[in-house]
XYZ file of C-alpha atoms in Angstrom:
646
model
C 101.453 139.247 72.384
C 98.279 137.701 70.411
C 95.101 138.845 70.500
C 93.701 142.567 70.727
C 91.934 141.798 73.377
C 95.404 140.840 75.302
C 97.098 143.614 74.120
C 94.471 145.982 75.227
C 94.499 144.106 78.953
C 98.205 144.724 79.295
C 97.912 148.367 78.128
C 95.252 148.878 80.305
C 96.936 147.492 83.463
C 98.111 149.457 86.580
C 101.071 146.918 88.295
C 102.476 147.172 91.342
C 105.585 145.176 91.797
C 107.155 144.493 95.752
C 110.990 144.101 95.154
C 113.102 145.237 92.570
C 116.132 143.005 93.570
C 116.981 139.842 91.913
C 113.435 138.540 90.319
C 112.287 142.528 90.361
C 115.010 143.380 88.107
C 114.260 140.633 85.239
C 110.309 141.492 86.157
C 110.721 144.925 85.390
C 112.305 144.427 81.870
C 109.787 141.580 81.247
C 106.928 143.585 82.035
C 108.154 146.585 80.235
C 109.134 144.284 76.931
C 105.525 143.283 77.163
C 103.734 145.938 76.698
C 103.005 147.253 80.142
C 102.289 150.916 80.566
C 102.055 151.439 83.939
C 104.273 149.468 86.637
C 104.696 151.143 90.680
C 107.774 149.321 92.340
C 108.341 149.497 96.307
C 111.595 148.339 97.609
C 112.899 149.569 100.860
C 116.448 148.463 99.950
C 120.020 150.016 98.334
C 122.294 148.412 96.175
C 125.166 146.848 97.568
C 127.974 145.273 95.024
C 127.074 141.819 95.836
C 123.843 142.125 94.170
C 125.646 143.269 90.843
C 126.398 139.712 89.387
C 122.632 139.143 88.911
C 120.773 142.334 89.223
C 121.694 143.582 85.372
C 119.771 146.856 86.069
C 122.473 147.858 88.569
C 125.920 149.173 88.030
C 128.904 149.866 90.249
C 127.938 153.310 90.329
C 124.965 152.725 91.536
C 125.826 151.282 94.939
C 124.021 152.717 97.864
C 121.446 154.204 95.774
C 117.713 153.336 95.710
C 117.142 149.861 94.033
C 113.696 151.002 93.173
C 114.528 154.442 91.846
C 117.806 153.252 89.697
C 115.549 149.961 88.327
C 112.993 152.788 87.232
C 115.909 155.131 85.358
C 117.748 151.743 83.970
C 114.180 150.828 82.237
C 113.560 153.828 80.842
C 116.363 154.149 78.767
C 114.965 151.792 76.438
C 111.617 151.721 77.254
C 111.387 155.608 77.650
C 107.325 155.777 77.005
C 106.433 153.740 79.959
C 105.037 155.155 83.257
C 107.092 153.511 86.276
C 106.827 155.073 89.715
C 109.315 153.959 91.987
C 109.131 154.443 96.372
C 111.864 153.741 97.882
C 109.849 152.426 101.118
C 109.172 149.557 103.235
C 106.039 148.076 102.030
C 105.026 147.603 105.681
C 104.793 151.431 106.026
C 101.144 152.606 107.109
C 100.805 154.639 103.505
C 100.830 151.622 101.368
C 97.015 150.649 103.206
C 94.263 148.450 101.510
C 93.023 152.034 99.563
C 96.294 152.091 98.266
C 96.052 148.617 96.895
C 93.041 148.611 95.490
C 93.847 150.867 92.698
C 95.854 148.147 91.283
C 94.542 145.744 88.523
C 97.313 142.761 89.837
C 100.660 142.810 92.639
C 103.627 141.030 91.926
C 105.793 140.056 94.764
C 110.000 139.698 94.376
C 110.335 139.419 98.263
C 112.893 137.984 100.624
C 111.319 137.184 104.212
C 108.089 135.631 105.530
C 106.953 138.567 107.573
C 106.647 141.154 104.780
C 104.990 138.108 102.061
C 102.123 137.828 104.727
C 101.725 141.453 105.234
C 101.395 141.963 101.111
C 99.066 138.927 101.405
C 96.691 140.243 103.694
C 96.344 143.721 101.985
C 95.586 141.620 98.501
C 93.046 139.880 99.903
C 91.324 143.067 102.022
C 91.533 145.136 98.436
C 90.709 141.800 96.824
C 93.414 142.531 94.089
C 94.923 139.009 92.708
C 98.445 138.576 93.745
C 100.821 136.269 92.397
C 104.202 135.309 94.638
C 107.230 133.838 93.533
C 110.925 133.037 94.840
C 114.208 131.266 93.942
C 116.599 129.119 95.105
C 119.894 128.512 93.077
C 118.902 126.579 89.977
C 115.801 124.232 91.747
C 113.264 124.797 93.959
C 111.515 128.120 92.029
C 108.007 128.920 92.005
C 105.115 131.001 90.770
C 102.086 131.002 92.751
C 98.598 132.397 92.146
C 96.469 133.896 95.323
C 93.024 135.155 93.831
C 90.607 135.547 96.756
C 87.454 133.373 96.437
C 89.128 131.212 93.818
C 92.684 129.999 95.215
C 94.299 129.472 98.461
C 96.205 132.697 99.974
C 99.640 132.631 100.399
C 98.993 131.371 104.451
C 96.780 128.469 103.774
C 99.548 126.588 104.174
C 101.389 126.701 107.645
C 105.124 128.431 107.879
C 107.011 126.653 110.516
C 108.727 129.807 112.554
C 112.420 130.635 112.189
C 114.825 127.798 113.819
C 115.936 128.719 117.199
C 118.506 127.086 119.592
C 118.123 126.737 123.482
C 120.858 129.209 124.972
C 122.365 126.363 127.089
C 123.266 125.068 123.421
C 124.746 127.976 122.195
C 127.106 128.985 125.446
C 127.757 125.292 126.595
C 127.412 122.142 124.061
C 127.355 122.946 120.544
C 127.623 120.291 118.355
C 127.027 121.928 114.755
C 129.251 124.432 113.181
C 126.024 126.498 113.036
C 125.967 126.728 116.726
C 129.360 128.052 116.746
C 128.500 130.640 114.146
C 125.637 131.757 116.476
C 127.797 132.231 119.269
C 130.314 134.103 117.676
C 127.919 136.292 115.795
C 125.174 136.868 118.129
C 126.937 136.712 121.341
C 130.881 137.219 121.044
C 130.694 139.799 118.069
C 127.861 141.599 119.957
C 129.394 142.077 123.345
C 132.506 143.202 121.760
C 131.581 145.822 119.323
C 127.731 145.741 120.057
C 125.329 147.583 122.113
C 126.954 147.493 125.679
C 123.436 147.767 127.608
C 121.776 144.791 125.257
C 121.559 141.825 127.594
C 123.878 139.284 126.396
C 124.321 135.581 127.673
C 127.947 135.294 126.998
C 129.941 134.314 130.314
C 131.935 137.478 131.301
C 133.149 136.853 134.385
C 137.139 136.421 134.870
C 137.976 133.047 135.064
C 141.917 132.954 135.091
C 142.460 132.350 138.768
C 142.259 136.106 139.991
C 141.873 136.515 143.582
C 139.520 139.649 143.300
C 136.303 139.040 145.468
C 134.181 141.166 143.051
C 133.683 139.422 139.608
C 135.081 141.569 136.631
C 133.857 141.900 133.242
C 136.264 140.635 131.058
C 135.315 142.385 128.026
C 135.926 146.089 129.580
C 139.068 146.942 128.305
C 141.792 148.352 130.933
C 142.879 151.948 130.270
C 146.516 150.363 130.294
C 145.932 147.907 127.810
C 147.019 147.621 124.280
C 145.715 146.016 121.193
C 147.584 143.314 121.504
C 147.161 143.090 125.216
C 143.268 143.111 125.024
C 142.956 140.441 122.034
C 145.067 137.760 123.732
C 142.763 138.244 127.168
C 139.849 138.074 125.221
C 141.265 134.842 123.524
C 142.367 133.114 125.821
C 139.085 133.743 128.271
C 136.689 132.921 125.619
C 138.133 129.872 124.274
C 140.598 129.101 127.291
C 139.256 129.645 130.858
C 135.732 129.846 129.804
C 135.738 125.893 128.627
C 137.526 124.777 131.774
C 134.727 126.316 133.894
C 132.441 124.657 131.481
C 134.420 121.290 131.576
C 133.911 121.725 135.912
C 130.511 120.095 135.893
C 131.055 116.461 135.064
C 127.062 115.697 134.873
C 127.180 118.017 131.350
C 129.933 115.977 130.029
C 128.862 111.841 130.986
C 127.119 111.764 127.454
C 128.999 114.586 125.762
C 131.980 114.658 123.584
C 134.348 116.755 126.116
C 135.273 120.196 124.980
C 139.165 121.367 124.934
C 140.183 124.762 126.311
C 142.391 126.405 123.809
C 145.026 129.025 125.097
C 146.997 131.451 122.612
C 150.276 129.996 123.612
C 149.280 126.466 122.620
C 148.665 127.775 119.251
C 150.910 130.380 118.206
C 154.576 131.069 119.111
C 155.371 134.396 120.468
C 157.208 135.374 117.046
C 154.330 134.782 115.191
C 152.092 136.891 117.472
C 154.564 139.774 117.686
C 154.600 139.631 113.910
C 150.964 139.293 113.153
C 149.458 141.914 111.387
C 152.621 143.306 109.884
C 151.672 142.737 106.345
C 148.821 145.121 106.787
C 151.156 148.467 105.121
C 151.108 146.158 101.883
C 147.966 144.664 101.687
C 145.349 147.364 103.155
C 144.659 151.021 101.296
C 142.533 153.372 101.650
C 140.617 152.292 98.330
C 139.868 148.733 99.812
C 138.165 147.778 102.571
C 139.513 146.618 105.880
C 140.220 143.016 105.810
C 142.020 140.789 108.116
C 142.864 138.060 105.933
C 144.953 140.399 103.583
C 146.797 141.484 106.854
C 148.112 138.275 107.525
C 148.549 137.552 103.733
C 145.889 135.545 103.361
C 144.090 135.446 100.032
C 141.455 132.708 99.157
C 138.174 132.698 100.645
C 137.638 129.301 99.877
C 140.418 127.931 102.136
C 139.815 126.333 105.139
C 142.305 128.066 107.780
C 144.331 126.100 110.468
C 143.459 126.607 113.935
C 146.477 128.646 113.756
C 145.302 130.992 110.888
C 141.976 131.103 112.498
C 143.783 132.969 115.774
C 146.064 135.248 113.693
C 142.782 136.389 111.891
C 140.995 136.717 115.021
C 143.894 138.886 117.220
C 144.066 140.794 113.646
C 140.446 141.518 113.073
C 140.228 142.687 116.975
C 142.720 144.872 116.303
C 141.680 146.370 113.179
C 138.198 146.824 114.633
C 139.852 148.558 118.050
C 142.334 150.610 115.920
C 140.730 151.610 112.746
C 136.897 151.307 113.643
C 137.225 152.670 117.028
C 134.473 155.037 116.552
C 131.919 152.365 115.454
C 132.557 150.419 118.572
C 129.353 150.131 120.820
C 126.960 150.819 117.535
C 128.066 147.870 115.247
C 125.708 144.866 114.190
C 126.826 142.128 111.980
C 126.389 142.544 108.529
C 127.433 140.148 105.691
C 128.467 142.817 103.677
C 130.809 143.791 106.071
C 134.371 141.877 105.176
C 135.890 142.402 108.738
C 133.349 141.207 110.534
C 132.835 138.019 108.398
C 136.370 137.060 108.884
C 135.701 137.706 113.038
C 132.960 135.491 113.233
C 134.402 132.940 110.577
C 137.459 132.795 112.874
C 135.987 132.933 116.096
C 133.203 130.150 115.230
C 136.332 127.753 113.852
C 138.346 128.212 117.094
C 135.233 127.172 119.154
C 134.652 124.542 116.810
C 137.982 123.361 117.151
C 137.816 123.421 120.769
C 134.135 121.233 120.585
C 135.919 118.791 118.033
C 133.699 120.280 115.351
C 134.741 120.516 111.573
C 135.951 123.623 110.530
C 134.378 125.657 107.788
C 136.103 127.913 104.972
C 135.012 131.782 105.421
C 133.000 131.100 101.919
C 130.821 128.821 103.707
C 130.843 130.522 107.079
C 129.307 133.703 105.493
C 126.478 131.884 103.663
C 125.577 130.446 107.244
C 126.142 133.517 109.115
C 124.228 135.786 106.362
C 121.430 132.868 105.672
C 122.695 133.424 101.623
C 121.276 131.391 99.242
C 123.429 132.204 96.119
C 121.206 133.105 93.114
C 121.497 132.253 89.564
C 120.238 135.236 87.038
C 118.862 133.006 84.407
C 116.636 131.103 87.267
C 115.492 134.596 87.586
C 114.710 135.246 84.160
C 112.686 131.828 84.130
C 110.314 133.042 86.927
C 110.447 136.559 85.862
C 108.683 135.251 82.545
C 106.295 132.940 84.014
C 104.845 135.420 86.433
C 104.343 137.590 83.233
C 102.760 134.912 81.768
C 100.367 134.449 85.107
C 99.583 138.036 85.254
C 98.431 138.185 81.714
C 95.698 135.210 82.184
C 94.811 136.899 85.432
C 94.496 140.385 83.616
C 92.015 138.738 81.171
C 89.685 136.765 83.538
C 91.371 133.479 82.362
C 91.153 131.851 85.941
C 90.426 128.433 84.218
C 94.184 128.317 83.019
C 95.844 130.072 85.617
C 98.932 127.415 86.914
C 101.490 127.497 89.962
C 104.558 126.655 88.329
C 107.459 125.015 90.170
C 110.817 124.944 88.666
C 112.750 121.645 89.499
C 114.755 118.563 87.960
C 112.695 115.718 86.883
C 114.421 113.379 84.835
C 111.836 110.979 84.099
C 109.089 113.395 82.607
C 112.447 115.171 80.975
C 110.797 118.375 82.649
C 112.261 121.528 84.280
C 108.959 123.240 84.710
C 106.302 121.918 86.282
C 102.766 123.682 85.980
C 100.239 122.994 88.511
C 96.367 123.660 89.031
C 95.514 126.081 91.959
C 94.539 124.697 95.068
C 91.218 125.769 96.861
C 91.486 127.843 100.219
C 92.267 126.002 103.308
C 89.128 125.897 105.392
C 91.615 126.048 108.531
C 93.407 128.759 107.760
C 92.637 131.784 109.937
C 93.572 134.601 107.657
C 90.941 133.967 104.392
C 88.574 131.565 106.336
C 88.694 133.023 110.096
C 89.070 130.076 111.474
C 89.649 130.203 115.479
C 93.151 129.082 116.729
C 94.296 127.305 119.915
C 97.123 128.699 122.196
C 98.497 126.679 124.785
C 100.340 128.663 127.098
C 101.049 129.069 131.256
C 98.603 132.022 131.873
C 100.201 132.237 135.891
C 103.750 133.016 134.259
C 103.656 134.347 130.631
C 103.047 137.942 130.188
C 101.115 140.154 127.775
C 104.663 141.199 126.487
C 105.607 137.312 125.645
C 102.011 136.714 123.688
C 102.234 140.415 121.604
C 106.244 139.548 120.648
C 106.123 135.713 120.438
C 102.460 134.956 119.189
C 100.946 138.410 117.546
C 103.945 139.800 115.875
C 106.330 136.644 114.983
C 103.804 133.759 114.528
C 100.707 135.925 113.488
C 102.808 138.821 111.295
C 100.556 141.589 112.595
C 102.343 144.966 112.496
C 99.816 147.185 114.571
C 97.953 144.841 117.075
C 94.890 145.202 118.585
C 93.785 142.690 121.729
C 90.295 142.263 123.052
C 88.596 140.070 125.567
C 84.811 140.110 124.660
C 84.096 143.844 124.395
C 87.413 145.285 126.479
C 90.225 146.418 124.922
C 93.582 144.914 126.510
C 96.300 146.287 124.271
C 96.735 148.547 121.158
C 99.298 150.020 119.430
C 99.413 153.285 117.287
C 100.615 156.700 116.975
C 97.460 158.241 117.514
C 97.084 157.085 121.516
C 96.597 159.135 124.042
C 99.472 159.474 126.498
C 97.923 158.208 129.682
C 96.318 155.632 127.363
C 99.095 154.352 125.645
C 100.875 154.423 129.184
C 98.677 152.275 130.714
C 98.515 149.343 128.075
C 102.292 149.458 128.493
C 101.819 148.672 132.227
C 99.884 145.684 130.942
C 102.405 144.605 128.844
C 104.531 143.464 131.926
C 101.432 141.939 133.753
C 100.908 137.976 133.742
C 97.923 137.104 131.969
C 95.614 136.033 134.520
C 96.767 139.371 136.275
C 95.546 141.779 133.729
C 92.674 144.026 134.356
C 90.689 142.007 132.064
C 92.165 138.201 133.493
C 93.043 136.216 130.826
C 92.984 132.265 131.232
C 92.171 128.693 130.313
C 88.868 129.289 128.166
C 89.147 132.619 127.192
C 88.844 133.693 123.463
C 90.857 136.820 122.254
C 90.256 138.827 119.361
C 93.280 140.072 117.516
C 93.335 142.699 115.040
C 95.538 144.589 112.434
C 93.913 147.468 111.588
C 96.766 148.386 108.708
C 95.884 144.690 107.019
C 91.891 144.671 107.827
C 92.785 141.466 109.326
C 91.018 139.725 112.515
C 91.385 136.083 114.152
C 90.262 134.292 117.123
C 92.237 132.909 119.572
C 91.128 130.521 122.277
C 93.167 130.051 125.411
C 94.131 126.686 126.882
C 96.504 126.979 130.333
C 99.375 124.606 130.353
C 101.702 124.191 133.270
C 105.116 122.833 131.642
C 106.758 122.741 128.247
C 109.889 121.375 126.533
C 112.568 124.125 126.463
C 114.110 122.700 123.419
C 111.110 121.729 121.634
C 108.911 124.583 122.491
C 111.233 127.223 123.538
C 108.873 130.006 123.441
C 106.730 128.270 126.272
C 103.793 129.126 123.968
C 102.348 126.582 121.083
C 99.875 127.704 118.626
C 97.242 125.020 117.352
C 94.251 124.867 115.039
C 96.558 125.870 111.532
C 96.620 123.055 109.757
C 97.490 121.976 105.988
C 94.224 120.556 104.351
C 94.608 117.732 102.258
C 94.000 117.736 98.478
C 94.155 116.247 95.041
C 95.532 118.031 92.226
C 96.589 117.093 88.670
C 100.088 118.506 87.297
C 100.042 119.958 83.551
C 103.142 119.278 81.435
C 105.316 121.815 79.629
C 103.537 121.347 76.283
C 99.876 119.385 76.381
C 97.613 118.439 79.283
C 98.118 115.270 81.134
C 95.473 114.408 84.081
C 97.074 112.528 86.827
C 96.000 112.510 90.385
C 99.010 113.514 91.871
C 99.558 116.024 94.700
C 101.095 119.588 93.939
C 104.935 120.293 93.360
C 106.895 120.841 96.270
C 108.469 123.993 97.314
C 111.965 122.309 97.452
C 114.473 123.236 99.847
C 117.779 122.400 100.738
C 118.952 120.560 103.567
C 122.072 121.781 105.396
C 123.500 123.040 108.597
C 123.303 126.530 107.049
C 119.494 125.948 106.129
C 119.110 125.864 109.802
C 119.868 129.138 110.261
C 116.929 131.842 111.330
C 115.302 129.017 108.460
C 111.299 129.659 108.129
C 109.519 128.115 105.333
C 108.099 131.107 102.904
C 105.843 128.882 100.936
C 103.360 125.992 101.161
C 104.075 122.474 101.496
C 103.461 120.221 98.987
C 105.101 116.632 98.099
C 106.088 115.425 94.728
C 106.118 111.465 95.416
C 102.814 110.669 93.554
C 104.518 112.454 91.041
C 107.644 110.457 91.155
C 105.323 107.279 91.354
C 103.281 107.991 88.231
C 106.468 107.548 86.523
C 108.995 105.127 86.199
C 109.891 104.151 89.729
C 113.384 103.629 88.287
C 114.389 106.982 87.072
C 112.550 108.276 90.366
C 114.612 106.134 92.554
C 117.751 107.565 90.989
C 117.226 111.223 92.235
C 116.601 110.240 95.841
C 119.962 107.694 95.575
C 122.278 110.539 94.267
C 125.160 112.182 96.213
C 122.958 115.265 96.679
C 119.720 113.782 97.707
C 120.130 114.751 101.171
C 119.349 118.309 99.915
C 115.819 117.512 99.543
C 115.074 115.914 102.989
C 114.322 118.624 104.945
C 111.987 121.927 105.400
C 114.294 124.911 106.168
C 114.470 128.579 104.555
C 117.676 130.462 103.829
C 117.081 133.843 102.883
C 118.951 134.986 100.006
C 120.906 138.086 100.222
C 118.325 140.383 98.443
C 114.767 139.081 97.015
C 114.916 135.141 96.042
C 112.662 132.930 98.182
C 113.735 129.693 99.243
C 111.321 127.056 99.316
C 111.526 123.557 100.330
C 110.348 120.132 101.155
C 111.214 116.680 100.719
C 109.740 114.460 98.350
C 108.930 111.454 99.453
C 105.953 111.686 101.123
C 102.371 112.006 99.910
C 99.158 113.990 100.555
C 95.961 114.428 98.788
C 94.804 117.933 97.061
C 91.592 118.932 95.891
C 91.612 120.481 92.372
C 89.747 123.526 91.819
C 87.049 123.426 88.860
């Protein structure tokens, strides 16, 4: 590894890894082979079959076991002399507090979600421990960023757009994209049929089949005299037929939209095929294989796009298998991308609905990616990123901050580069996390409740787990296990009061202080009353302002010798597709590559933007991988100025 000082720094280092998945496996291996002697790993996940194609420390026999513990055991087989401490736990558990983080020399992240990343970022700031963030998406868009309190920007110095949401009316009545059909099938229909009956659900449930009954009936209630086949036909005809007819009755809705076509089972499948459906089950389903409607009806290729008839057969068969073979689970099921039967049901339901609304059908492979927010990871990319993380960690341990780099892995034919090192940026002075800048919240104080504020702003947007809310010296709300019963009850009553009716009214001009004691984070929020909101663009009916990206200049450094150029930092590239719109959230800072391209041959640069897959680089969304890989993307063609650290 080089000099004696470097080796000594490595041997003395106490390292915390958060995440033991795709990047984590490669990272733990690289740390061990690089000479690190004391590594702690936190991961709450267990090993799944889908992890085995790239998380090389795991085997089939490990499925269902703790990732952190199995990773430790696997590495100790070839490096038995090092100390590895695994924690099968959530990094947000109270035990992993600021004092816990202070014992480490550096923290290395390999997480898969914005919430956990923000939490670790705040703990590292409070503990004053350097954090190295990382993520991957397929071959491109990968990054390694170094966050050091007082020297560089923190992970949250650039705003992260909130997860993509859709108005209920779009999902239930006027879908225009396949992703809308997936959301309907997964979050409404699947939940209504197989999930908790007590949960609110916007799916239309009243009978619409011409019944003379004056009292509306819940069509999803299965009658005592209905067998699986009869119940399946009833559900099919209701959700794809009668409910569409009811929607068509509102002529105003369809003046500027394509009218959907009601679909009834008798028009899609002849009676003989309905009766034959599932007859192959005995030949294709065994106790050793997961239940599969595809196998039961004789379909095998998940990348085929099924016809409307095949989707209908899969829908009926999946429904029959759920109620016939998994009846004990009904009422407690939630969608799981690793549940084969659930994916088949959601795919078929989404495709039938898509057919009704004139939307292109998708294969099970594609539908699973959308429903499960999956970005298919590449093992070699994870290995590259893990190596870069260790390189930056060694620089940090040696206090060689001048040579720290944020490195992006991307395709750049003009410079013939794969890796794009960029000098770290200074902290954003408007960052509410590390600069304590007040925020502004526009909200209707006469209609929004304290619960709305806590759930949508404090927990969702600010990422606080154990919030405490104060107005001046008055405590309005607090979360904690150590609260006295009467105090907790009083706070619970406040939750359902509108803001202006709280014991200490919150109105326009009020300043609230919000703290998270576990994260040791505090921020101020100025309240501005606003009467109306755009339901499509502002579904939360609250707008948080004052957190903006600062303009900076940067310098790009080549893979070899330094090359000075006044260009912006590399973009955290992302993929544009309908899939990317599901629960999309940016998990990295927004930066542009356009000046990098302009600094090189314009002709070669334009080839990047004119190639067939150029749309993949034109939108900012995030997909979560099925374990720990970060998707971070922005478009190339915008400019911004960044201020370089010296």
